């Protein structure tokens, strides 16, 4: 069952007595919990029929007693168990899971991980509950997700702006949504999000970011690359070396895999993003197979140095500059 289908059912007043929400991606779990808390019951109903527990402080007996109460002045009551992954004796709720009350809607948020599928508790939940697993979005799907979310808010967004958000935030959907909502609040006279908006309202420089650093490396523009690293060095909130290296490594590892591929396969490798495809081809042209292989080895070597392996404490940005010289010259 998807989050969208669960929400659709709730909006039609179709409820199951038991929902189990788990997984590493908090965004969808939070989305469902927030909707349930504020919309399943009316304010008047919620006054008597909404109970919220937090796993760290919840005792199984108290939760069970709340679940077995009958609603007051309403057709149903709602019990939310947030942060269930921190609850001791969670498995003692299993007898209730096996025969839940129809007049109670019990929603459990088990965030950051999943239950061991070998356990009896998991088998009971899969059998008796509406089960939702929230997985981290794969990197290749993040750009499309950003575009779709922006569209759902009534805006469009330029490809480079999508790349800036993705490179800066990664696949943290909650953070991405927060930043897009910030843009939506501030963009009162336009409907297309561009790099200027990203820089002004989110604080990601359109000139000094990992995307532009990668472009400079691809073009073998050492002066521009060093200029960007100097900006990072004097703006600690911009990009740390631990964020920059994986992003650059991801690009060059794709290029390394692209040699010998067909045109269509290369496009697919770069998620059919025309900017990424062109940059990949430029990298192949400017460096060649052996040059790309050398860069991957340098990235691995300097990543180890950045975490203190084989280095006595050289500042990260100094390591970056040293690495860039070896890459480009």
PDB file of C-alpha atoms in Angstrom:
ATOM      1  CA  UNK A   1       0.000   0.000   0.000  1.00  0.00           C
ATOM      2  CA  UNK A   2       1.388   3.414  -0.973  1.00  0.00           C
ATOM      3  CA  UNK A   3       1.176   6.603   1.096  1.00  0.00           C
ATOM      4  CA  UNK A   4      -1.004   8.152  -1.621  1.00  0.00           C
ATOM      5  CA  UNK A   5      -3.524   5.287  -1.453  1.00  0.00           C
ATOM      6  CA  UNK A   6      -3.660   5.426   2.337  1.00  0.00           C
ATOM      7  CA  UNK A   7      -4.289   9.191   2.234  1.00  0.00           C
ATOM      8  CA  UNK A   8      -6.898   8.779  -0.487  1.00  0.00           C
ATOM      9  CA  UNK A   9      -8.743   6.240   1.652  1.00  0.00           C
ATOM     10  CA  UNK A  10      -8.667   8.489   4.708  1.00  0.00           C
ATOM     11  CA  UNK A  11     -10.010  11.444   2.729  1.00  0.00           C
ATOM     12  CA  UNK A  12     -12.956   9.225   1.730  1.00  0.00           C
ATOM     13  CA  UNK A  13     -13.469   8.215   5.388  1.00  0.00           C
ATOM     14  CA  UNK A  14     -12.313   4.676   4.708  1.00  0.00           C
ATOM     15  CA  UNK A  15     -10.355   3.509   7.734  1.00  0.00           C
ATOM     16  CA  UNK A  16      -8.758   0.296   8.910  1.00  0.00           C
ATOM     17  CA  UNK A  17      -8.341  -0.411  12.627  1.00  0.00           C
ATOM     18  CA  UNK A  18      -4.554  -0.830  12.380  1.00  0.00           C
ATOM     19  CA  UNK A  19      -1.805   0.894  10.360  1.00  0.00           C
ATOM     20  CA  UNK A  20       1.899   0.109  10.567  1.00  0.00           C
ATOM     21  CA  UNK A  21       4.206   2.719   8.972  1.00  0.00           C
ATOM     22  CA  UNK A  22       7.905   1.884   8.862  1.00  0.00           C
ATOM     23  CA  UNK A  23      11.099   2.585   6.943  1.00  0.00           C
ATOM     24  CA  UNK A  24      14.152   4.751   6.444  1.00  0.00           C
ATOM     25  CA  UNK A  25      12.381   7.619   4.645  1.00  0.00           C
ATOM     26  CA  UNK A  26      10.733   9.777   7.293  1.00  0.00           C
ATOM     27  CA  UNK A  27       8.934  12.087   4.860  1.00  0.00           C
ATOM     28  CA  UNK A  28       5.999   9.837   3.962  1.00  0.00           C
ATOM     29  CA  UNK A  29       5.609   8.555   7.511  1.00  0.00           C
ATOM     30  CA  UNK A  30       5.494  12.128   8.840  1.00  0.00           C
ATOM     31  CA  UNK A  31       3.058  13.098   6.076  1.00  0.00           C
ATOM     32  CA  UNK A  32       0.624  10.344   7.083  1.00  0.00           C
ATOM     33  CA  UNK A  33       0.976  10.932  10.818  1.00  0.00           C
ATOM     34  CA  UNK A  34       0.443  14.693  10.480  1.00  0.00           C
ATOM     35  CA  UNK A  35      -2.634  14.204   8.323  1.00  0.00           C
ATOM     36  CA  UNK A  36      -4.059  11.655  10.737  1.00  0.00           C
ATOM     37  CA  UNK A  37      -3.457  13.853  13.769  1.00  0.00           C
ATOM     38  CA  UNK A  38      -5.092  16.926  12.268  1.00  0.00           C
ATOM     39  CA  UNK A  39      -7.721  15.655   9.836  1.00  0.00           C
ATOM     40  CA  UNK A  40      -9.131  12.220  10.672  1.00  0.00           C
ATOM     41  CA  UNK A  41     -11.125  13.584  13.615  1.00  0.00           C
ATOM     42  CA  UNK A  42     -12.850  16.939  13.805  1.00  0.00           C
ATOM     43  CA  UNK A  43     -11.521  19.335  16.488  1.00  0.00           C
ATOM     44  CA  UNK A  44     -14.524  18.526  18.689  1.00  0.00           C
ATOM     45  CA  UNK A  45     -14.041  14.772  18.279  1.00  0.00           C
ATOM     46  CA  UNK A  46     -10.283  14.997  18.839  1.00  0.00           C
ATOM     47  CA  UNK A  47     -10.798  16.625  22.239  1.00  0.00           C
ATOM     48  CA  UNK A  48     -12.092  13.343  23.656  1.00  0.00           C
ATOM     49  CA  UNK A  49     -10.888  10.757  21.154  1.00  0.00           C
ATOM     50  CA  UNK A  50      -7.297  11.526  20.170  1.00  0.00           C
ATOM     51  CA  UNK A  51      -4.495   9.914  22.170  1.00  0.00           C
ATOM     52  CA  UNK A  52      -0.821  10.320  21.267  1.00  0.00           C
ATOM     53  CA  UNK A  53       2.013   8.211  22.670  1.00  0.00           C
ATOM     54  CA  UNK A  54       5.753   8.550  22.091  1.00  0.00           C
ATOM     55  CA  UNK A  55       7.735   5.319  21.993  1.00  0.00           C
ATOM     56  CA  UNK A  56      10.467   6.396  24.401  1.00  0.00           C
ATOM     57  CA  UNK A  57       7.951   7.092  27.176  1.00  0.00           C
ATOM     58  CA  UNK A  58       5.125   4.717  26.248  1.00  0.00           C
ATOM     59  CA  UNK A  59       4.292   1.701  28.411  1.00  0.00           C
ATOM     60  CA  UNK A  60       2.607  -1.153  26.639  1.00  0.00           C
ATOM     61  CA  UNK A  61      -0.105  -1.525  29.298  1.00  0.00           C
ATOM     62  CA  UNK A  62      -1.088   2.155  29.016  1.00  0.00           C
ATOM     63  CA  UNK A  63      -1.178   1.926  25.233  1.00  0.00           C
ATOM     64  CA  UNK A  64      -3.319  -1.212  25.372  1.00  0.00           C
ATOM     65  CA  UNK A  65      -5.762   0.384  27.818  1.00  0.00           C
ATOM     66  CA  UNK A  66      -6.118   3.415  25.547  1.00  0.00           C
ATOM     67  CA  UNK A  67      -6.693   1.192  22.520  1.00  0.00           C
ATOM     68  CA  UNK A  68      -9.507  -0.700  24.255  1.00  0.00           C
ATOM     69  CA  UNK A  69     -11.460   2.394  25.233  1.00  0.00           C
ATOM     70  CA  UNK A  70     -14.595   3.170  23.290  1.00  0.00           C
ATOM     71  CA  UNK A  71     -15.056   6.531  21.548  1.00  0.00           C
ATOM     72  CA  UNK A  72     -16.948   9.356  23.237  1.00  0.00           C
ATOM     73  CA  UNK A  73     -19.455  11.384  21.192  1.00  0.00           C
ATOM     74  CA  UNK A  74     -17.958  10.001  17.969  1.00  0.00           C
ATOM     75  CA  UNK A  75     -17.937   6.901  15.784  1.00  0.00           C
ATOM     76  CA  UNK A  76     -14.263   6.213  16.336  1.00  0.00           C
ATOM     77  CA  UNK A  77     -11.205   7.115  18.391  1.00  0.00           C
ATOM     78  CA  UNK A  78      -7.670   7.641  17.117  1.00  0.00           C
ATOM     79  CA  UNK A  79      -4.508   6.435  18.851  1.00  0.00           C
ATOM     80  CA  UNK A  80      -1.102   7.434  17.474  1.00  0.00           C
ATOM     81  CA  UNK A  81       2.142   5.793  18.539  1.00  0.00           C
ATOM     82  CA  UNK A  82       5.002   7.992  17.318  1.00  0.00           C
ATOM     83  CA  UNK A  83       8.675   6.952  17.352  1.00  0.00           C
ATOM     84  CA  UNK A  84       7.636   3.362  18.017  1.00  0.00           C
ATOM     85  CA  UNK A  85      11.173   2.169  17.281  1.00  0.00           C
ATOM     86  CA  UNK A  86      12.150   3.491  20.725  1.00  0.00           C
ATOM     87  CA  UNK A  87       9.413   1.683  22.639  1.00  0.00           C
ATOM     88  CA  UNK A  88      10.403  -1.038  25.075  1.00  0.00           C
ATOM     89  CA  UNK A  89       8.191  -4.121  25.087  1.00  0.00           C
ATOM     90  CA  UNK A  90       6.659  -3.171  21.736  1.00  0.00           C
ATOM     91  CA  UNK A  91       6.089  -6.851  21.034  1.00  0.00           C
ATOM     92  CA  UNK A  92       3.649  -6.981  23.983  1.00  0.00           C
ATOM     93  CA  UNK A  93       1.154  -5.110  21.790  1.00  0.00           C
ATOM     94  CA  UNK A  94       0.956  -8.128  19.489  1.00  0.00           C
ATOM     95  CA  UNK A  95      -2.138  -9.636  21.178  1.00  0.00           C
ATOM     96  CA  UNK A  96      -3.997  -6.415  20.395  1.00  0.00           C
ATOM     97  CA  UNK A  97      -2.701  -6.455  16.810  1.00  0.00           C
ATOM     98  CA  UNK A  98      -4.314  -9.870  16.373  1.00  0.00           C
ATOM     99  CA  UNK A  99      -7.802  -8.614  17.293  1.00  0.00           C
ATOM    100  CA  UNK A 100      -8.013  -4.807  17.133  1.00  0.00           C
ATOM    101  CA  UNK A 101     -11.230  -2.934  17.918  1.00  0.00           C
ATOM    102  CA  UNK A 102     -13.139  -1.675  14.893  1.00  0.00           C
ATOM    103  CA  UNK A 103     -13.936   1.582  16.716  1.00  0.00           C
ATOM    104  CA  UNK A 104     -10.223   2.388  17.267  1.00  0.00           C
ATOM    105  CA  UNK A 105      -7.865   3.576  14.571  1.00  0.00           C
ATOM    106  CA  UNK A 106      -4.347   2.723  15.737  1.00  0.00           C
ATOM    107  CA  UNK A 107      -1.452   4.146  13.706  1.00  0.00           C
ATOM    108  CA  UNK A 108       2.131   3.183  14.540  1.00  0.00           C
ATOM    109  CA  UNK A 109       5.115   5.129  13.165  1.00  0.00           C
ATOM    110  CA  UNK A 110       8.271   2.993  13.282  1.00  0.00           C
ATOM    111  CA  UNK A 111      10.867   5.316  11.753  1.00  0.00           C
ATOM    112  CA  UNK A 112      14.418   4.942  10.527  1.00  0.00           C
ATOM    113  CA  UNK A 113      14.391   1.178  10.082  1.00  0.00           C
ATOM    114  CA  UNK A 114      12.184  -1.855   9.463  1.00  0.00           C
ATOM    115  CA  UNK A 115      11.137  -4.808  11.545  1.00  0.00           C
ATOM    116  CA  UNK A 116      13.038  -8.056  11.245  1.00  0.00           C
ATOM    117  CA  UNK A 117      10.951 -10.021   8.730  1.00  0.00           C
ATOM    118  CA  UNK A 118      11.787 -13.281  10.500  1.00  0.00           C
ATOM    119  CA  UNK A 119       9.932 -12.315  13.666  1.00  0.00           C
ATOM    120  CA  UNK A 120       6.449 -13.390  14.659  1.00  0.00           C
ATOM    121  CA  UNK A 121       5.564  -9.734  15.287  1.00  0.00           C
ATOM    122  CA  UNK A 122       6.307  -8.832  11.668  1.00  0.00           C
ATOM    123  CA  UNK A 123       4.185 -11.715  10.392  1.00  0.00           C
ATOM    124  CA  UNK A 124       1.273 -10.643  12.591  1.00  0.00           C
ATOM    125  CA  UNK A 125       1.522  -7.042  11.398  1.00  0.00           C
ATOM    126  CA  UNK A 126       1.650  -8.079   7.735  1.00  0.00           C
ATOM    127  CA  UNK A 127      -1.413 -10.246   8.292  1.00  0.00           C
ATOM    128  CA  UNK A 128      -3.526  -7.878  10.377  1.00  0.00           C
ATOM    129  CA  UNK A 129      -2.406  -4.294   9.649  1.00  0.00           C
ATOM    130  CA  UNK A 130      -2.430  -1.933   6.713  1.00  0.00           C
ATOM    131  CA  UNK A 131       1.317  -2.071   6.152  1.00  0.00           C
ATOM    132  CA  UNK A 132       3.397   0.729   4.620  1.00  0.00           C
ATOM    133  CA  UNK A 133       7.182   0.623   4.103  1.00  0.00           C
ATOM    134  CA  UNK A 134       8.858   3.940   3.297  1.00  0.00           C
ATOM    135  CA  UNK A 135      12.156   3.422   1.452  1.00  0.00           C
ATOM    136  CA  UNK A 136      14.802   6.040   0.702  1.00  0.00           C
ATOM    137  CA  UNK A 137      14.406   7.433  -2.785  1.00  0.00           C
ATOM    138  CA  UNK A 138      17.184   6.309  -5.121  1.00  0.00           C
ATOM    139  CA  UNK A 139      19.449   9.105  -6.351  1.00  0.00           C
ATOM    140  CA  UNK A 140      18.435   8.596  -9.970  1.00  0.00           C
ATOM    141  CA  UNK A 141      14.801   9.311  -9.064  1.00  0.00           C
ATOM    142  CA  UNK A 142      15.341  12.443  -6.965  1.00  0.00           C
ATOM    143  CA  UNK A 143      15.372  14.959  -9.821  1.00  0.00           C
ATOM    144  CA  UNK A 144      12.054  13.678 -11.174  1.00  0.00           C
ATOM    145  CA  UNK A 145      10.609  13.722  -7.655  1.00  0.00           C
ATOM    146  CA  UNK A 146      11.656  17.368  -7.229  1.00  0.00           C
ATOM    147  CA  UNK A 147      10.090  18.301 -10.570  1.00  0.00           C
ATOM    148  CA  UNK A 148       6.843  16.509  -9.689  1.00  0.00           C
ATOM    149  CA  UNK A 149       6.622  18.089  -6.243  1.00  0.00           C
ATOM    150  CA  UNK A 150       7.291  21.567  -7.636  1.00  0.00           C
ATOM    151  CA  UNK A 151       4.579  20.976 -10.251  1.00  0.00           C
ATOM    152  CA  UNK A 152       2.136  19.893  -7.529  1.00  0.00           C
ATOM    153  CA  UNK A 153       2.700  23.290  -5.878  1.00  0.00           C
ATOM    154  CA  UNK A 154       1.804  25.108  -9.091  1.00  0.00           C
ATOM    155  CA  UNK A 155       5.334  25.960 -10.225  1.00  0.00           C
ATOM    156  CA  UNK A 156       7.867  24.827 -12.815  1.00  0.00           C
ATOM    157  CA  UNK A 157      11.607  24.594 -12.256  1.00  0.00           C
ATOM    158  CA  UNK A 158      14.629  24.836 -14.530  1.00  0.00           C
ATOM    159  CA  UNK A 159      16.854  21.726 -14.850  1.00  0.00           C
ATOM    160  CA  UNK A 160      19.880  23.499 -13.393  1.00  0.00           C
ATOM    161  CA  UNK A 161      17.830  24.545 -10.359  1.00  0.00           C
ATOM    162  CA  UNK A 162      16.796  20.923  -9.869  1.00  0.00           C
ATOM    163  CA  UNK A 163      20.467  19.925 -10.036  1.00  0.00           C
ATOM    164  CA  UNK A 164      21.409  22.563  -7.463  1.00  0.00           C
ATOM    165  CA  UNK A 165      18.791  21.325  -5.001  1.00  0.00           C
ATOM    166  CA  UNK A 166      19.697  17.696  -5.557  1.00  0.00           C
ATOM    167  CA  UNK A 167      23.454  18.215  -5.246  1.00  0.00           C
ATOM    168  CA  UNK A 168      23.107  20.384  -2.132  1.00  0.00           C
ATOM    169  CA  UNK A 169      20.459  18.387  -0.249  1.00  0.00           C
ATOM    170  CA  UNK A 170      20.753  14.849  -1.582  1.00  0.00           C
ATOM    171  CA  UNK A 171      17.730  12.568  -1.200  1.00  0.00           C
ATOM    172  CA  UNK A 172      16.417  13.967   2.095  1.00  0.00           C
ATOM    173  CA  UNK A 173      12.812  14.509   0.972  1.00  0.00           C
ATOM    174  CA  UNK A 174      11.770  16.398   4.099  1.00  0.00           C
ATOM    175  CA  UNK A 175      14.546  18.957   3.581  1.00  0.00           C
ATOM    176  CA  UNK A 176      13.764  19.225  -0.119  1.00  0.00           C
ATOM    177  CA  UNK A 177      10.103  19.894   0.640  1.00  0.00           C
ATOM    178  CA  UNK A 178      10.985  22.502   3.287  1.00  0.00           C
ATOM    179  CA  UNK A 179      13.174  24.367   0.796  1.00  0.00           C
ATOM    180  CA  UNK A 180      10.558  24.220  -1.968  1.00  0.00           C
ATOM    181  CA  UNK A 181       7.904  25.475   0.443  1.00  0.00           C
ATOM    182  CA  UNK A 182      10.237  28.349   1.332  1.00  0.00           C
ATOM    183  CA  UNK A 183      10.419  29.197  -2.361  1.00  0.00           C
ATOM    184  CA  UNK A 184       6.650  28.902  -2.795  1.00  0.00           C
ATOM    185  CA  UNK A 185       6.046  31.394   0.013  1.00  0.00           C
ATOM    186  CA  UNK A 186       8.477  33.933  -1.417  1.00  0.00           C
ATOM    187  CA  UNK A 187       7.725  33.657  -5.135  1.00  0.00           C
ATOM    188  CA  UNK A 188       4.622  35.818  -5.325  1.00  0.00           C
ATOM    189  CA  UNK A 189       4.998  37.190  -8.870  1.00  0.00           C
ATOM    190  CA  UNK A 190       6.455  34.282 -10.881  1.00  0.00           C
ATOM    191  CA  UNK A 191       5.793  30.611 -11.454  1.00  0.00           C
ATOM    192  CA  UNK A 192       9.179  29.309 -12.635  1.00  0.00           C
ATOM    193  CA  UNK A 193      11.965  28.600 -10.165  1.00  0.00           C
ATOM    194  CA  UNK A 194      15.455  29.453 -11.426  1.00  0.00           C
ATOM    195  CA  UNK A 195      19.008  29.605 -10.041  1.00  0.00           C
ATOM    196  CA  UNK A 196      18.567  33.191  -8.833  1.00  0.00           C
ATOM    197  CA  UNK A 197      15.628  32.097  -6.668  1.00  0.00           C
ATOM    198  CA  UNK A 198      17.634  29.168  -5.276  1.00  0.00           C
ATOM    199  CA  UNK A 199      20.470  31.510  -4.344  1.00  0.00           C
ATOM    200  CA  UNK A 200      18.263  34.274  -2.903  1.00  0.00           C
ATOM    201  CA  UNK A 201      15.829  32.243  -0.824  1.00  0.00           C
ATOM    202  CA  UNK A 202      17.730  29.039  -0.014  1.00  0.00           C
ATOM    203  CA  UNK A 203      21.288  30.318   0.064  1.00  0.00           C
ATOM    204  CA  UNK A 204      22.842  27.934  -2.462  1.00  0.00           C
ATOM    205  CA  UNK A 205      25.213  29.973  -4.590  1.00  0.00           C
ATOM    206  CA  UNK A 206      24.509  29.645  -8.309  1.00  0.00           C
ATOM    207  CA  UNK A 207      28.214  30.130  -9.067  1.00  0.00           C
ATOM    208  CA  UNK A 208      29.936  28.378  -6.169  1.00  0.00           C
ATOM    209  CA  UNK A 209      28.479  24.916  -5.649  1.00  0.00           C
ATOM    210  CA  UNK A 210      29.349  21.278  -6.305  1.00  0.00           C
ATOM    211  CA  UNK A 211      27.557  21.365  -9.658  1.00  0.00           C
ATOM    212  CA  UNK A 212      29.779  24.214 -10.889  1.00  0.00           C
ATOM    213  CA  UNK A 213      32.880  22.611  -9.348  1.00  0.00           C
ATOM    214  CA  UNK A 214      32.187  19.449 -11.296  1.00  0.00           C
ATOM    215  CA  UNK A 215      31.665  21.486 -14.479  1.00  0.00           C
ATOM    216  CA  UNK A 216      35.019  23.207 -13.959  1.00  0.00           C
ATOM    217  CA  UNK A 217      36.777  19.855 -13.493  1.00  0.00           C
ATOM    218  CA  UNK A 218      35.126  18.491 -16.643  1.00  0.00           C
ATOM    219  CA  UNK A 219      36.364  21.505 -18.633  1.00  0.00           C
ATOM    220  CA  UNK A 220      39.832  21.255 -17.015  1.00  0.00           C
ATOM    221  CA  UNK A 221      39.383  24.802 -15.772  1.00  0.00           C
ATOM    222  CA  UNK A 222      41.717  24.725 -12.768  1.00  0.00           C
ATOM    223  CA  UNK A 223      41.400  28.450 -12.020  1.00  0.00           C
ATOM    224  CA  UNK A 224      37.608  28.261 -11.714  1.00  0.00           C
ATOM    225  CA  UNK A 225      37.787  25.054  -9.669  1.00  0.00           C
ATOM    226  CA  UNK A 226      40.248  26.616  -7.190  1.00  0.00           C
ATOM    227  CA  UNK A 227      38.065  29.742  -7.013  1.00  0.00           C
ATOM    228  CA  UNK A 228      35.070  27.612  -6.037  1.00  0.00           C
ATOM    229  CA  UNK A 229      37.086  25.745  -3.388  1.00  0.00           C
ATOM    230  CA  UNK A 230      38.244  29.089  -1.971  1.00  0.00           C
ATOM    231  CA  UNK A 231      34.601  30.115  -1.689  1.00  0.00           C
ATOM    232  CA  UNK A 232      33.789  26.863   0.146  1.00  0.00           C
ATOM    233  CA  UNK A 233      36.721  27.469   2.478  1.00  0.00           C
ATOM    234  CA  UNK A 234      35.541  30.939   3.474  1.00  0.00           C
ATOM    235  CA  UNK A 235      31.856  29.950   3.650  1.00  0.00           C
ATOM    236  CA  UNK A 236      31.797  26.885   5.932  1.00  0.00           C
ATOM    237  CA  UNK A 237      28.036  26.450   5.515  1.00  0.00           C
ATOM    238  CA  UNK A 238      28.445  26.074   1.746  1.00  0.00           C
ATOM    239  CA  UNK A 239      29.932  22.629   0.995  1.00  0.00           C
ATOM    240  CA  UNK A 240      32.206  20.390   3.060  1.00  0.00           C
ATOM    241  CA  UNK A 241      34.735  18.106   1.392  1.00  0.00           C
ATOM    242  CA  UNK A 242      32.747  15.092   2.651  1.00  0.00           C
ATOM    243  CA  UNK A 243      29.776  16.324   0.580  1.00  0.00           C
ATOM    244  CA  UNK A 244      31.746  17.329  -2.512  1.00  0.00           C
ATOM    245  CA  UNK A 245      33.803  14.182  -3.032  1.00  0.00           C
ATOM    246  CA  UNK A 246      30.888  11.679  -3.266  1.00  0.00           C
ATOM    247  CA  UNK A 247      29.053  13.899  -5.763  1.00  0.00           C
ATOM    248  CA  UNK A 248      32.114  14.202  -8.014  1.00  0.00           C
ATOM    249  CA  UNK A 249      32.869  10.495  -7.626  1.00  0.00           C
ATOM    250  CA  UNK A 250      29.321   9.625  -8.713  1.00  0.00           C
ATOM    251  CA  UNK A 251      29.771  11.564 -11.959  1.00  0.00           C
ATOM    252  CA  UNK A 252      33.154  10.094 -12.857  1.00  0.00           C
ATOM    253  CA  UNK A 253      32.099   6.558 -11.955  1.00  0.00           C
ATOM    254  CA  UNK A 254      29.195   6.883 -14.407  1.00  0.00           C
ATOM    255  CA  UNK A 255      31.562   8.166 -17.089  1.00  0.00           C
ATOM    256  CA  UNK A 256      33.912   5.241 -16.399  1.00  0.00           C
ATOM    257  CA  UNK A 257      31.008   2.854 -16.950  1.00  0.00           C
ATOM    258  CA  UNK A 258      29.910   4.665 -20.124  1.00  0.00           C
ATOM    259  CA  UNK A 259      32.901   3.630 -22.264  1.00  0.00           C
ATOM    260  CA  UNK A 260      31.753   1.117 -24.837  1.00  0.00           C
ATOM    261  CA  UNK A 261      28.066   1.895 -24.311  1.00  0.00           C
ATOM    262  CA  UNK A 262      25.621   2.867 -27.037  1.00  0.00           C
ATOM    263  CA  UNK A 263      24.245   6.407 -27.280  1.00  0.00           C
ATOM    264  CA  UNK A 264      20.917   5.315 -25.784  1.00  0.00           C
ATOM    265  CA  UNK A 265      22.615   3.434 -22.947  1.00  0.00           C
ATOM    266  CA  UNK A 266      24.656   6.518 -22.061  1.00  0.00           C
ATOM    267  CA  UNK A 267      21.497   8.640 -21.943  1.00  0.00           C
ATOM    268  CA  UNK A 268      19.895   6.077 -19.659  1.00  0.00           C
ATOM    269  CA  UNK A 269      23.019   5.969 -17.473  1.00  0.00           C
ATOM    270  CA  UNK A 270      22.646   9.708 -16.880  1.00  0.00           C
ATOM    271  CA  UNK A 271      18.885   9.400 -16.270  1.00  0.00           C
ATOM    272  CA  UNK A 272      18.096  11.036 -19.641  1.00  0.00           C
ATOM    273  CA  UNK A 273      19.125  14.406 -18.208  1.00  0.00           C
ATOM    274  CA  UNK A 274      20.482  16.386 -21.211  1.00  0.00           C
ATOM    275  CA  UNK A 275      22.802  18.499 -19.029  1.00  0.00           C
ATOM    276  CA  UNK A 276      24.293  15.413 -17.361  1.00  0.00           C
ATOM    277  CA  UNK A 277      24.595  13.555 -20.683  1.00  0.00           C
ATOM    278  CA  UNK A 278      26.505  16.447 -22.275  1.00  0.00           C
ATOM    279  CA  UNK A 279      28.766  16.764 -19.248  1.00  0.00           C
ATOM    280  CA  UNK A 280      29.435  13.033 -19.349  1.00  0.00           C
ATOM    281  CA  UNK A 281      30.408  13.160 -23.014  1.00  0.00           C
ATOM    282  CA  UNK A 282      32.627  16.194 -22.421  1.00  0.00           C
ATOM    283  CA  UNK A 283      34.368  14.305 -19.613  1.00  0.00           C
ATOM    284  CA  UNK A 284      35.047  11.350 -21.909  1.00  0.00           C
ATOM    285  CA  UNK A 285      36.421  13.682 -24.592  1.00  0.00           C
ATOM    286  CA  UNK A 286      38.600  15.773 -22.266  1.00  0.00           C
ATOM    287  CA  UNK A 287      40.055  13.001 -20.092  1.00  0.00           C
ATOM    288  CA  UNK A 288      39.829   9.717 -21.933  1.00  0.00           C
ATOM    289  CA  UNK A 289      39.484   6.313 -20.292  1.00  0.00           C
ATOM    290  CA  UNK A 290      42.835   6.396 -18.483  1.00  0.00           C
ATOM    291  CA  UNK A 291      42.274   9.953 -17.266  1.00  0.00           C
ATOM    292  CA  UNK A 292      38.889   9.067 -15.782  1.00  0.00           C
ATOM    293  CA  UNK A 293      40.418   6.002 -14.129  1.00  0.00           C
ATOM    294  CA  UNK A 294      43.143   8.206 -12.627  1.00  0.00           C
ATOM    295  CA  UNK A 295      40.547  10.638 -11.261  1.00  0.00           C
ATOM    296  CA  UNK A 296      38.577   7.845  -9.593  1.00  0.00           C
ATOM    297  CA  UNK A 297      41.741   6.641  -7.870  1.00  0.00           C
ATOM    298  CA  UNK A 298      42.544  10.194  -6.743  1.00  0.00           C
ATOM    299  CA  UNK A 299      39.019  10.658  -5.375  1.00  0.00           C
ATOM    300  CA  UNK A 300      39.304   7.427  -3.396  1.00  0.00           C
ATOM    301  CA  UNK A 301      42.754   8.394  -2.108  1.00  0.00           C
ATOM    302  CA  UNK A 302      41.702  11.879  -0.998  1.00  0.00           C
ATOM    303  CA  UNK A 303      38.471  10.642   0.518  1.00  0.00           C
ATOM    304  CA  UNK A 304      40.571   8.443   2.823  1.00  0.00           C
ATOM    305  CA  UNK A 305      42.818  11.411   3.616  1.00  0.00           C
ATOM    306  CA  UNK A 306      39.773  13.571   4.434  1.00  0.00           C
ATOM    307  CA  UNK A 307      38.799  11.137   7.211  1.00  0.00           C
ATOM    308  CA  UNK A 308      42.352  10.951   8.591  1.00  0.00           C
ATOM    309  CA  UNK A 309      43.650   7.802   6.906  1.00  0.00           C
ATOM    310  CA  UNK A 310      47.172   8.418   5.652  1.00  0.00           C
ATOM    311  CA  UNK A 311      47.082  12.080   6.635  1.00  0.00           C
ATOM    312  CA  UNK A 312      48.057  13.885   9.821  1.00  0.00           C
ATOM    313  CA  UNK A 313      45.338  16.535   9.748  1.00  0.00           C
ATOM    314  CA  UNK A 314      45.666  18.593   6.573  1.00  0.00           C
ATOM    315  CA  UNK A 315      42.617  20.894   6.250  1.00  0.00           C
ATOM    316  CA  UNK A 316      39.936  19.541   3.920  1.00  0.00           C
ATOM    317  CA  UNK A 317      40.025  22.425   1.477  1.00  0.00           C
ATOM    318  CA  UNK A 318      43.810  22.195   1.178  1.00  0.00           C
ATOM    319  CA  UNK A 319      43.360  18.530   0.292  1.00  0.00           C
ATOM    320  CA  UNK A 320      40.758  19.503  -2.308  1.00  0.00           C
ATOM    321  CA  UNK A 321      43.102  21.983  -3.978  1.00  0.00           C
ATOM    322  CA  UNK A 322      45.948  19.465  -4.011  1.00  0.00           C
ATOM    323  CA  UNK A 323      43.649  16.871  -5.534  1.00  0.00           C
ATOM    324  CA  UNK A 324      42.374  19.256  -8.218  1.00  0.00           C
ATOM    325  CA  UNK A 325      45.890  20.069  -9.374  1.00  0.00           C
ATOM    326  CA  UNK A 326      46.655  16.351  -9.759  1.00  0.00           C
ATOM    327  CA  UNK A 327      43.362  15.792 -11.586  1.00  0.00           C
ATOM    328  CA  UNK A 328      43.513  18.607 -14.090  1.00  0.00           C
ATOM    329  CA  UNK A 329      47.194  19.206 -14.861  1.00  0.00           C
TER     330      UNK A 329
END
